[in-house]
Structures are given as structure tokens and as C-alpha cells.
Short mmCIF file of C-alpha atoms in Angstrom, two decimals:
data_model
loop_
_atom_site.label_atom_id
_atom_site.label_comp_id
_atom_site.label_asym_id
_atom_site.label_seq_id
_atom_site.Cartn_x
_atom_site.Cartn_y
_atom_site.Cartn_z
CA MET A 3 69.25 89.43 85.80
CA PHE A 4 72.71 88.73 84.54
CA SER A 5 74.08 91.18 81.99
CA TRP A 6 77.49 92.36 80.88
CA LEU A 7 76.73 95.93 81.89
CA HIS A 8 75.87 94.73 85.35
CA LEU A 9 79.09 92.73 85.47
CA TYR A 10 81.08 95.75 84.32
CA ARG A 11 79.68 97.81 87.17
CA MET A 12 80.59 95.05 89.61
CA ILE A 13 84.29 95.12 88.71
CA PRO A 14 85.47 97.80 91.20
CA LEU A 15 83.61 96.01 93.98
CA LEU A 16 85.03 92.67 92.87
CA ILE A 17 88.59 94.02 92.90
CA ALA A 18 87.97 95.59 96.29
CA GLN A 19 86.70 92.23 97.56
CA ILE A 20 89.79 90.38 96.29
CA VAL A 21 92.07 93.00 97.80
CA LEU A 22 90.17 92.71 101.08
CA THR A 23 90.52 88.91 101.11
CA LEU A 24 94.27 89.11 100.48
CA PHE A 25 94.55 91.88 103.07
CA VAL A 26 92.88 89.73 105.73
CA PHE A 27 95.06 86.75 104.80
CA PHE A 28 98.32 88.65 105.09
CA MET A 29 97.21 90.50 108.19
CA LEU A 30 96.50 87.15 109.85
CA LEU A 31 99.96 85.91 108.87
CA ASN A 32 101.39 89.13 110.24
CA SER A 33 99.38 88.94 113.42
CA ALA A 34 100.94 85.56 114.20
CA ALA A 35 104.41 87.07 113.89
CA VAL A 36 103.45 90.10 115.98
CA MET A 37 101.85 87.83 118.58
CA VAL A 38 105.04 85.79 118.96
CA TYR A 39 107.02 88.95 119.66
CA PHE A 40 104.27 90.35 121.91
CA GLU A 41 104.02 87.14 123.87
CA ARG A 42 107.77 86.88 124.42
CA LYS A 43 108.02 90.51 125.48
CA VAL A 44 105.05 90.30 127.86
CA ALA A 45 106.38 87.04 129.29
CA ALA A 46 109.73 88.72 129.85
CA MET A 47 107.99 91.67 131.50
CA LEU A 48 106.07 89.37 133.86
CA GLN A 49 109.22 87.48 134.78
CA GLN A 50 111.38 90.61 135.12
CA ARG A 51 113.79 89.87 132.31
CA LEU A 52 114.50 91.48 128.95
CA GLY A 53 113.09 89.09 126.37
CA PRO A 54 114.35 89.20 122.76
CA TYR A 55 116.47 92.33 122.27
CA LEU A 56 119.36 91.43 119.98
CA VAL A 57 117.74 91.12 116.51
CA GLY A 58 116.84 94.57 115.23
CA PRO A 59 115.86 97.55 117.40
CA ARG A 60 114.37 96.25 120.69
CA GLY A 61 114.34 92.76 119.18
CA LEU A 62 111.58 93.73 116.75
CA LEU A 63 113.03 91.57 113.98
CA GLN A 64 113.03 88.44 116.16
CA PRO A 65 109.88 86.96 114.48
CA VAL A 66 111.51 87.43 111.06
CA ALA A 67 114.60 85.59 112.28
CA ASP A 68 112.39 82.83 113.69
CA VAL A 69 110.53 82.41 110.40
CA ILE A 70 113.76 82.26 108.40
CA LYS A 71 115.19 79.70 110.81
CA LEU A 72 112.05 77.56 110.58
CA MET A 73 112.02 77.69 106.77
CA PHE A 74 115.62 76.53 106.41
CA LYS A 75 115.42 73.70 108.90
CA GLU A 76 115.35 70.14 107.68
CA GLU A 77 111.94 68.56 107.18
CA LEU A 78 111.95 65.29 109.14
CA ARG A 79 109.48 62.46 108.97
CA PRO A 80 109.57 59.32 111.15
CA ARG A 81 109.92 56.14 109.10
CA ALA A 82 106.84 54.59 110.71
CA ALA A 83 104.67 57.65 110.04
CA ASP A 84 101.80 57.61 107.59
CA PRO A 85 103.17 59.82 104.78
CA LEU A 86 99.90 61.21 103.41
CA LEU A 87 98.20 62.06 106.69
CA PHE A 88 101.46 63.26 108.23
CA ALA A 89 101.67 65.86 105.47
CA LEU A 90 97.95 66.63 105.51
CA ALA A 91 97.54 67.30 109.25
CA PRO A 92 99.35 70.66 109.48
CA ILE A 93 97.58 71.83 106.31
CA ILE A 94 94.17 71.06 107.85
CA SER A 95 95.13 72.86 111.06
CA ALA A 96 96.33 76.00 109.30
CA ALA A 97 93.50 76.05 106.74
CA ALA A 98 90.83 75.76 109.45
CA ALA A 99 92.49 78.56 111.40
CA PHE A 100 92.46 80.89 108.39
CA ALA A 101 88.96 79.93 107.25
CA ALA A 102 87.30 80.86 110.54
CA PHE A 103 88.30 84.49 110.23
CA ALA A 104 86.52 84.85 106.88
CA VAL A 105 83.15 85.56 108.51
CA VAL A 106 84.43 87.92 111.22
CA PRO A 107 83.57 91.58 110.57
CA PHE A 108 86.25 93.99 111.74
CA GLY A 109 84.88 97.41 110.80
CA ALA A 110 81.81 99.32 109.68
CA GLU A 111 80.86 99.66 106.03
CA THR A 112 83.21 102.07 104.30
CA THR A 113 83.67 103.59 100.85
CA PHE A 114 87.35 104.33 101.57
CA PHE A 115 86.79 108.10 101.56
CA GLY A 116 84.65 108.06 98.42
CA LEU A 117 86.94 105.78 96.42
CA LEU A 118 84.19 103.22 95.82
CA SER A 119 80.67 104.02 94.66
CA ASP A 120 79.07 101.34 96.87
CA PRO A 121 80.12 100.91 100.47
CA LEU A 122 82.20 97.81 101.17
CA ARG A 123 81.80 95.69 104.27
CA LEU A 124 85.04 95.14 106.17
CA GLN A 125 84.44 91.40 106.27
CA VAL A 126 85.51 88.75 103.79
CA ALA A 127 82.12 87.04 103.59
CA ASP A 128 78.90 88.36 105.11
CA VAL A 129 77.22 85.09 106.00
CA ASN A 130 73.90 85.33 107.82
CA VAL A 131 74.81 82.30 109.96
CA ALA A 132 78.32 83.55 110.75
CA VAL A 133 78.30 82.29 114.34
CA LEU A 134 77.39 78.81 113.18
CA VAL A 135 80.19 78.87 110.59
CA ILE A 136 82.75 79.85 113.20
CA PHE A 137 81.55 77.09 115.48
CA ALA A 138 81.73 74.51 112.66
CA ILE A 139 85.21 75.53 111.56
CA ALA A 140 86.49 75.66 115.13
CA SER A 141 85.52 72.00 115.48
CA MET A 142 87.27 71.22 112.17
CA SER A 143 90.63 72.20 113.62
CA VAL A 144 90.51 69.21 115.97
CA TYR A 145 90.90 66.95 112.91
CA GLY A 146 94.29 68.45 112.18
CA ILE A 147 95.46 67.72 115.72
CA VAL A 148 94.05 64.19 115.89
CA LEU A 149 95.53 63.26 112.52
CA ALA A 150 98.88 64.76 113.46
CA GLY A 151 98.99 62.64 116.60
CA TRP A 152 97.88 59.44 114.95
CA SER A 153 99.95 59.68 111.77
CA SER A 154 103.20 60.44 113.63
CA ASN A 155 103.07 56.91 115.04
CA SER A 156 104.63 57.96 118.33
CA LYS A 157 103.35 57.54 121.89
CA TYR A 158 103.71 61.16 122.89
CA SER A 159 102.00 62.46 119.79
CA LEU A 160 99.11 60.05 120.14
CA LEU A 161 98.57 60.86 123.83
CA GLY A 162 98.76 64.57 123.10
CA SER A 163 96.22 64.36 120.33
CA LEU A 164 93.85 62.19 122.37
CA ARG A 165 93.96 64.72 125.17
CA ALA A 166 93.42 67.52 122.67
CA SER A 167 90.34 65.94 121.17
CA ALA A 168 88.81 65.11 124.57
CA GLN A 169 89.48 68.63 125.78
CA MET A 170 88.19 70.39 122.68
CA ILE A 171 85.02 68.33 122.57
CA SER A 172 84.27 68.95 126.27
CA TYR A 173 84.85 72.68 126.09
CA GLU A 174 83.11 73.18 122.79
CA LEU A 175 79.77 72.63 124.54
CA SER A 176 80.24 75.48 127.02
CA TYR A 177 81.71 77.60 124.22
CA GLY A 178 78.62 77.00 122.09
CA LEU A 179 76.21 77.66 124.96
CA ALA A 180 77.98 80.93 125.81
CA LEU A 181 77.60 81.92 122.15
CA ALA A 182 73.95 80.88 122.20
CA SER A 183 73.11 83.21 125.09
CA VAL A 184 74.39 86.13 123.00
CA LEU A 185 72.39 84.92 120.02
CA VAL A 186 69.25 84.92 122.16
CA MET A 187 69.97 88.50 123.21
CA ALA A 188 70.71 89.75 119.70
CA ASN A 189 68.04 87.64 118.00
CA SER A 190 70.36 87.06 115.04
CA LEU A 191 73.13 84.73 113.90
CA SER A 192 74.88 87.33 111.77
CA LEU A 193 77.94 88.84 113.45
CA THR A 194 77.34 92.19 111.70
CA ASP A 195 73.83 92.35 113.17
CA ILE A 196 75.13 91.36 116.60
CA VAL A 197 77.74 94.12 116.52
CA ASN A 198 75.23 96.72 115.36
CA ARG A 199 72.93 95.73 118.22
CA GLN A 200 75.64 96.97 120.58
CA ALA A 201 75.84 100.53 119.21
CA GLY A 202 75.00 103.42 121.52
CA VAL A 203 75.16 103.89 125.29
CA TRP A 204 73.01 103.40 128.38
CA PHE A 205 72.58 106.39 130.72
CA HIS A 206 75.06 108.40 128.57
CA VAL A 207 78.03 106.47 130.02
CA ILE A 208 77.89 102.72 129.75
CA PRO A 209 78.32 101.42 126.22
CA ARG A 210 75.56 99.01 125.18
CA TRP A 211 77.97 96.08 124.98
CA PHE A 212 76.72 92.58 125.66
CA LEU A 213 79.56 92.27 128.17
CA PHE A 214 77.46 94.25 130.66
CA VAL A 215 74.33 92.13 130.29
CA GLN A 216 76.21 88.85 129.85
CA PRO A 217 79.20 89.05 132.22
CA LEU A 218 78.95 85.35 133.01
CA GLY A 219 78.62 84.48 129.33
CA PHE A 220 81.77 86.48 128.59
CA LEU A 221 83.74 84.69 131.30
CA ILE A 222 82.55 81.28 130.09
CA TYR A 223 83.37 82.23 126.50
CA LEU A 224 86.89 83.37 127.39
CA THR A 225 87.64 80.30 129.53
CA ALA A 226 86.29 77.89 126.95
CA GLY A 227 88.11 79.87 124.25
CA ILE A 228 91.44 79.42 126.04
CA ALA A 229 90.74 75.69 126.34
CA GLU A 230 89.64 75.51 122.69
CA THR A 231 92.89 77.04 121.48
CA ASN A 232 94.89 74.76 123.79
CA ARG A 233 96.59 77.58 125.63
CA ALA A 234 97.92 77.57 129.18
CA PRO A 235 96.53 76.90 131.77
CA PHE A 236 94.73 74.37 129.55
CA ASP A 237 97.67 73.39 127.34
CA PHE A 238 97.55 69.63 128.02
CA PRO A 239 97.88 68.61 124.40
CA GLU A 240 101.42 69.97 124.42
CA ALA A 241 102.36 69.65 128.09
CA GLU A 242 106.15 69.77 127.81
CA GLN A 243 106.93 68.02 131.07
CA GLU A 244 104.87 64.92 130.33
CA LEU A 245 104.46 64.69 126.59
CA VAL A 246 107.68 66.22 125.14
CA ALA A 247 105.70 68.52 122.85
CA GLY A 248 102.38 66.73 122.44
CA TYR A 249 100.85 66.18 119.03
CA HIS A 250 103.58 68.03 117.13
CA THR A 251 106.51 66.18 118.71
CA GLU A 252 107.56 64.60 115.43
CA TYR A 253 107.13 67.72 113.32
CA SER A 254 109.92 70.02 112.29
CA SER A 255 110.59 72.94 109.99
CA MET A 256 107.62 74.38 108.06
CA SER A 257 105.08 71.75 109.09
CA PHE A 258 105.81 72.61 112.71
CA ALA A 259 105.53 76.28 111.78
CA MET A 260 102.05 75.60 110.39
CA PHE A 261 100.84 74.24 113.75
CA PHE A 262 102.42 77.20 115.46
CA LEU A 263 100.75 79.57 113.02
CA ALA A 264 97.39 77.83 113.46
CA GLU A 265 97.61 78.20 117.25
CA TYR A 266 98.28 81.92 117.11
CA ILE A 267 95.69 82.59 114.41
CA ASN A 268 93.11 80.66 116.42
CA MET A 269 93.88 82.94 119.36
CA VAL A 270 93.38 86.00 117.18
CA THR A 271 90.10 84.60 115.83
CA VAL A 272 88.73 83.76 119.28
CA SER A 273 89.64 87.27 120.47
CA ALA A 274 88.08 88.87 117.39
CA VAL A 275 84.87 86.89 117.84
CA ALA A 276 84.79 87.79 121.54
CA THR A 277 85.17 91.44 120.56
CA ASP A 278 82.30 91.20 118.09
CA LEU A 279 80.03 89.28 120.43
CA PHE A 280 80.65 90.92 123.78
CA LEU A 281 82.71 94.09 123.42
CA GLY A 282 80.71 95.91 120.77
CA GLY A 283 83.05 95.24 117.82
CA TRP A 284 84.03 98.51 116.15
CA HIS A 285 81.67 100.69 118.23
CA GLY A 286 83.32 103.02 120.69
CA PRO A 287 83.44 106.65 121.76
CA PHE A 288 85.64 109.46 120.34
CA LEU A 289 86.11 107.95 116.89
CA PRO A 290 83.93 108.29 113.78
CA GLU A 291 82.33 105.12 112.45
CA SER A 292 84.80 104.94 109.53
CA LEU A 293 87.72 104.63 111.95
CA GLY A 294 85.94 102.00 114.07
CA TRP A 295 88.55 99.39 113.15
CA ILE A 296 90.96 101.16 115.51
CA TRP A 297 88.61 100.35 118.39
CA PHE A 298 88.34 96.82 117.07
CA LEU A 299 92.13 96.42 117.04
CA LEU A 300 92.45 97.89 120.54
CA LYS A 301 89.84 95.51 121.96
CA VAL A 302 91.36 92.47 120.26
CA THR A 303 94.78 93.47 121.59
CA ALA A 304 93.37 93.78 125.09
CA ILE A 305 91.94 90.25 124.96
CA LEU A 306 95.17 88.88 123.48
CA PHE A 307 97.09 90.52 126.31
CA PHE A 308 94.75 88.78 128.74
CA TYR A 309 95.52 85.47 127.02
CA VAL A 310 99.27 85.96 127.39
CA TRP A 311 98.89 87.23 130.92
CA MET A 312 96.95 84.08 131.90
CA ARG A 313 99.56 81.85 130.30
CA TRP A 314 102.40 83.27 132.34
CA THR A 315 100.44 83.61 135.58
CA LEU A 316 98.60 80.35 136.09
CA PRO A 317 100.15 76.89 136.34
CA ARG A 318 98.75 74.07 134.25
CA TYR A 319 95.81 72.15 135.72
CA ARG A 320 95.82 68.42 136.20
CA TYR A 321 94.00 66.49 133.51
CA ASP A 322 91.16 65.26 135.75
CA GLN A 323 90.74 68.79 137.12
CA LEU A 324 90.33 70.02 133.58
CA MET A 325 87.61 67.48 132.82
CA HIS A 326 85.93 68.13 136.17
CA PHE A 327 85.97 71.86 135.54
CA GLY A 328 84.67 71.51 131.99
CA TRP A 329 81.80 69.15 132.65
CA ARG A 330 80.75 69.88 136.23
CA VAL A 331 81.40 73.61 136.56
CA LEU A 332 81.53 75.35 133.21
CA LEU A 333 78.80 73.41 131.42
CA PRO A 334 76.11 73.75 134.14
CA LEU A 335 76.99 77.45 134.48
CA ALA A 336 76.62 77.91 130.74
CA VAL A 337 73.27 76.09 130.72
CA VAL A 338 71.96 78.19 133.63
CA ASN A 339 73.22 81.34 131.93
CA LEU A 340 71.46 80.43 128.68
CA LEU A 341 68.19 79.59 130.47
CA ALA A 342 68.31 82.80 132.53
CA THR A 343 69.00 84.83 129.38
CA ALA A 344 66.15 83.17 127.54
CA ALA A 345 63.78 83.80 130.47
CA GLY A 346 64.94 87.41 130.67
CA VAL A 347 64.35 87.97 126.97
CA LEU A 348 60.97 86.24 127.13
CA TYR A 349 59.51 87.86 130.26
CA PHE A 350 61.36 91.15 130.69
CA ASP A 351 62.07 91.92 127.06
CA LEU A 352 65.76 92.74 127.68
CA MET B 227 73.62 72.81 81.67
CA THR B 228 73.36 75.37 84.43
CA SER B 229 76.04 75.75 87.06
CA GLU B 230 73.65 74.32 89.63
CA THR B 231 73.26 71.05 87.70
CA ALA B 232 77.01 70.86 87.22
CA LEU B 233 77.57 71.32 90.94
CA PHE B 234 74.92 68.71 91.69
CA TYR B 235 76.72 66.12 89.54
CA LEU B 236 80.08 67.10 91.03
CA PHE B 237 78.92 66.72 94.63
CA GLY B 238 76.91 63.62 93.78
CA ALA B 239 79.92 61.93 92.17
CA MET B 240 82.11 62.95 95.11
CA ALA B 241 79.65 61.47 97.62
CA VAL B 242 79.29 58.18 95.71
CA VAL B 243 83.02 57.72 95.05
CA ALA B 244 83.98 58.62 98.62
CA SER B 245 81.37 56.24 100.05
CA LEU B 246 82.61 53.40 97.84
CA LEU B 247 86.20 54.08 98.88
CA VAL B 248 85.16 53.95 102.56
CA ILE B 249 84.62 50.18 102.27
CA ALA B 250 87.65 49.66 100.03
CA GLN B 251 90.17 50.76 102.67
CA ARG B 252 92.28 48.48 104.84
CA ASN B 253 93.02 51.26 107.28
CA PRO B 254 90.03 52.41 109.40
CA ILE B 255 91.43 55.94 109.80
CA TYR B 256 91.33 56.38 106.03
CA SER B 257 87.78 55.03 106.02
CA VAL B 258 86.74 57.63 108.56
CA LEU B 259 88.35 60.44 106.58
CA LEU B 260 86.61 59.32 103.40
CA LEU B 261 83.35 59.14 105.30
CA ILE B 262 83.89 62.76 106.34
CA THR B 263 84.56 63.65 102.69
CA SER B 264 81.33 61.95 101.77
CA PHE B 265 79.45 63.93 104.43
CA GLY B 266 81.07 67.11 103.11
CA ALA B 267 79.80 66.35 99.60
CA LEU B 268 76.33 65.64 101.04
CA SER B 269 76.33 68.99 102.82
CA GLY B 270 77.17 70.57 99.45
CA LEU B 271 74.06 68.89 98.06
CA TYR B 272 71.97 70.26 100.93
CA VAL B 273 73.22 73.78 100.19
CA LEU B 274 72.05 73.33 96.58
CA LEU B 275 68.50 72.38 97.66
#
């Protein structure tokens, strides 16, 4: 029951929770900045050039310069635009991007070397239907894009946002089915449970990651994830050659920065969820459980590198190829994968 | 009044007002957005069940 004494004992945990929430928020902001630098450097590497190198040592301060530039630019709005929705769209995009990460666990329970009496989960909110929440919020972000395209009242924006919504809706199915096959394996919707199911090793060598029992599911998840976050080779919503800049053509300054931020944070979230679902989260050899977040960071970085690598390696598909691939290749594969997984769990007790 | 009752009235009022505003709009896009707001309030009610 509720009592003041009880509340008093909760205070350290409450403060820790608030600090954790702020920590995740600022780390996500930071990760977007780091990703911009990382992406430009990797792109430069792949194209045999230098990339940013003038601002700060090795160009490390380039993201800071970019942010300052974006903040001091003029905020423009087309006269024909719908003022309310034009302002609301980037907020929805960014808010949805941040909200999704709230249910992603990124480390084992820790007391911070005995600082807290009760162990604290390294996760903003431990929801028992975490996967469902992520899926719901991921589909929320399409609202931001559609509203941005419609409210700008410009052809390019509208076409970009229509493409974005068609693409996100088509790929969300395969994305969800790839998730579902992991849920069947783990028999739980909680990401913490799913990660803990992947602790330990098979035959003393192979980690018990779902990647090794669900290789197809992992591939489908990654492909659909790239399409969900509108990244190359599926970046139709902002195809520069045909649509100027797609749904954010009319945006400038901070509202453009919000879309930019949302895109990078979505990438980080998709990678973090992939790590939790398929790569064993914070479980890994050589490190104690309390330092598991290092493994988590390494795995997320690896997937993000893959993202960037794909972007600078593959050319953009044609729009009909994208739809063909989504509906006639990826979706049947995902269905077959889910059915096979379900049969395996039912008959062979995987 | 418990917090649950307060939340019930809050979500209930939100759902009713948003639904009424859906038919008061000239612009269909605004109607759709208000409909989504109304659904959001309804989902809040479901959580309270």
C-alpha cells in the first residue's frame, strides 16, 4: 500500500530513473551527431577521399558546426502551406523517433557498483509488450512524413510523402513478421526476456543468439528496417534526382534539422532493436555482465556501419522494383519463415 | 476522486470533443487527425479497463 515511508525509500530509485531517462535522451541526440560524422567519414573512405577534416582535429567538430549552422539559418515557410500542420509535422517525426527507444533495453540490471540499494534496469520503461510498442511507434512516424508532404503544398513534397507512406506500409508487414518469428522462438514480447533467452553458448563456441537460428529472419528484418527508415537503396521519399529532396523540400533551419535527427535516431533504434532481437543484446564473451553495454554498443555500431556501407554501395532501386520486392519477395519469405519457425517450435521444441 | 476516475473523465472528454470536432472541420485532413486523436483517447480508456 501507499505510504510516505515507502515513497521515501523510492526516492533514490526515482532520481536514478529520471537521470537514466535524461541520459538516454541526450545520448540519442549525441548519437545523431556522431552518426553524421561517422557516415561522412565512411562514405569518404568508400569513395577514396578525405571527408570532413577542417573543423577540429580530423574534422571531429564538423557535426557541431553543422548544428550551429542549422540553428542560425532562416526559418522559411511557403505562403500556401498549412501553418499548423507544417509546424507540427517535424515535431511528430522527432517525437516518434525518440519515443521508440524508451522500451529498448541496452544493458543488464546494475546497481552502479553498489551505489543503489536496488538494481536498476538499463531501460527507460520495462514494458512487457515492448516489441508491440516499438512496432506501434514505428508506424506513428509515417504521420510526420505524410503531414510534412501534404502541408507544404508543393508537388515534390506531396509525391515524396506519398511514396514514403506506400513504402513504409508495404515494408512494415515483413518487418512485423520477421519480429514475430523471434517472438515465437522466445515465447515473450518483452525485449528484456528476449535478450536473456540468448545468454550462454552452444557447443562452447557459438553464442546462443537468435541470429543463428533465424538467419533469414535477421536478413528480412534488416532489409525491411532499411526501407522503414527510408535509407538508400530504398530512399525514394527523398530521391534527390527526381523529387528535389522529397517530403522535406520546403523545410529549412531547425524544422529540417528535426527530420534529419528523426532519420538518424530511427536508424539507431532499428539497430538497437536488431541487436536485442537477433544479436543477443548485451550478452557476449570476455566481459562481466555489468559491462555488457560495451557489447551492446559494439553490436549497434556494427549494424550502423552496415547501414552506411549499403547506402554508399548500392544504387537506388526503381519504384516498381521496390514494390515488387516488398510484396512478392520479402513478404512471402517472411510468411514462410514465420510458419517454419512456428512448426519448428511446435514439433521439434527448438 | 481517485486518479483513475480523473483519467477516465479526461480521456472521455477528449474522445467526445475530438469526435465532435471531426464533423465540424472543413478540411478533411484535419478531420482525419482529430479522428486519430479520438482513437488515441479511446485507447487510453482501454488501458484504464
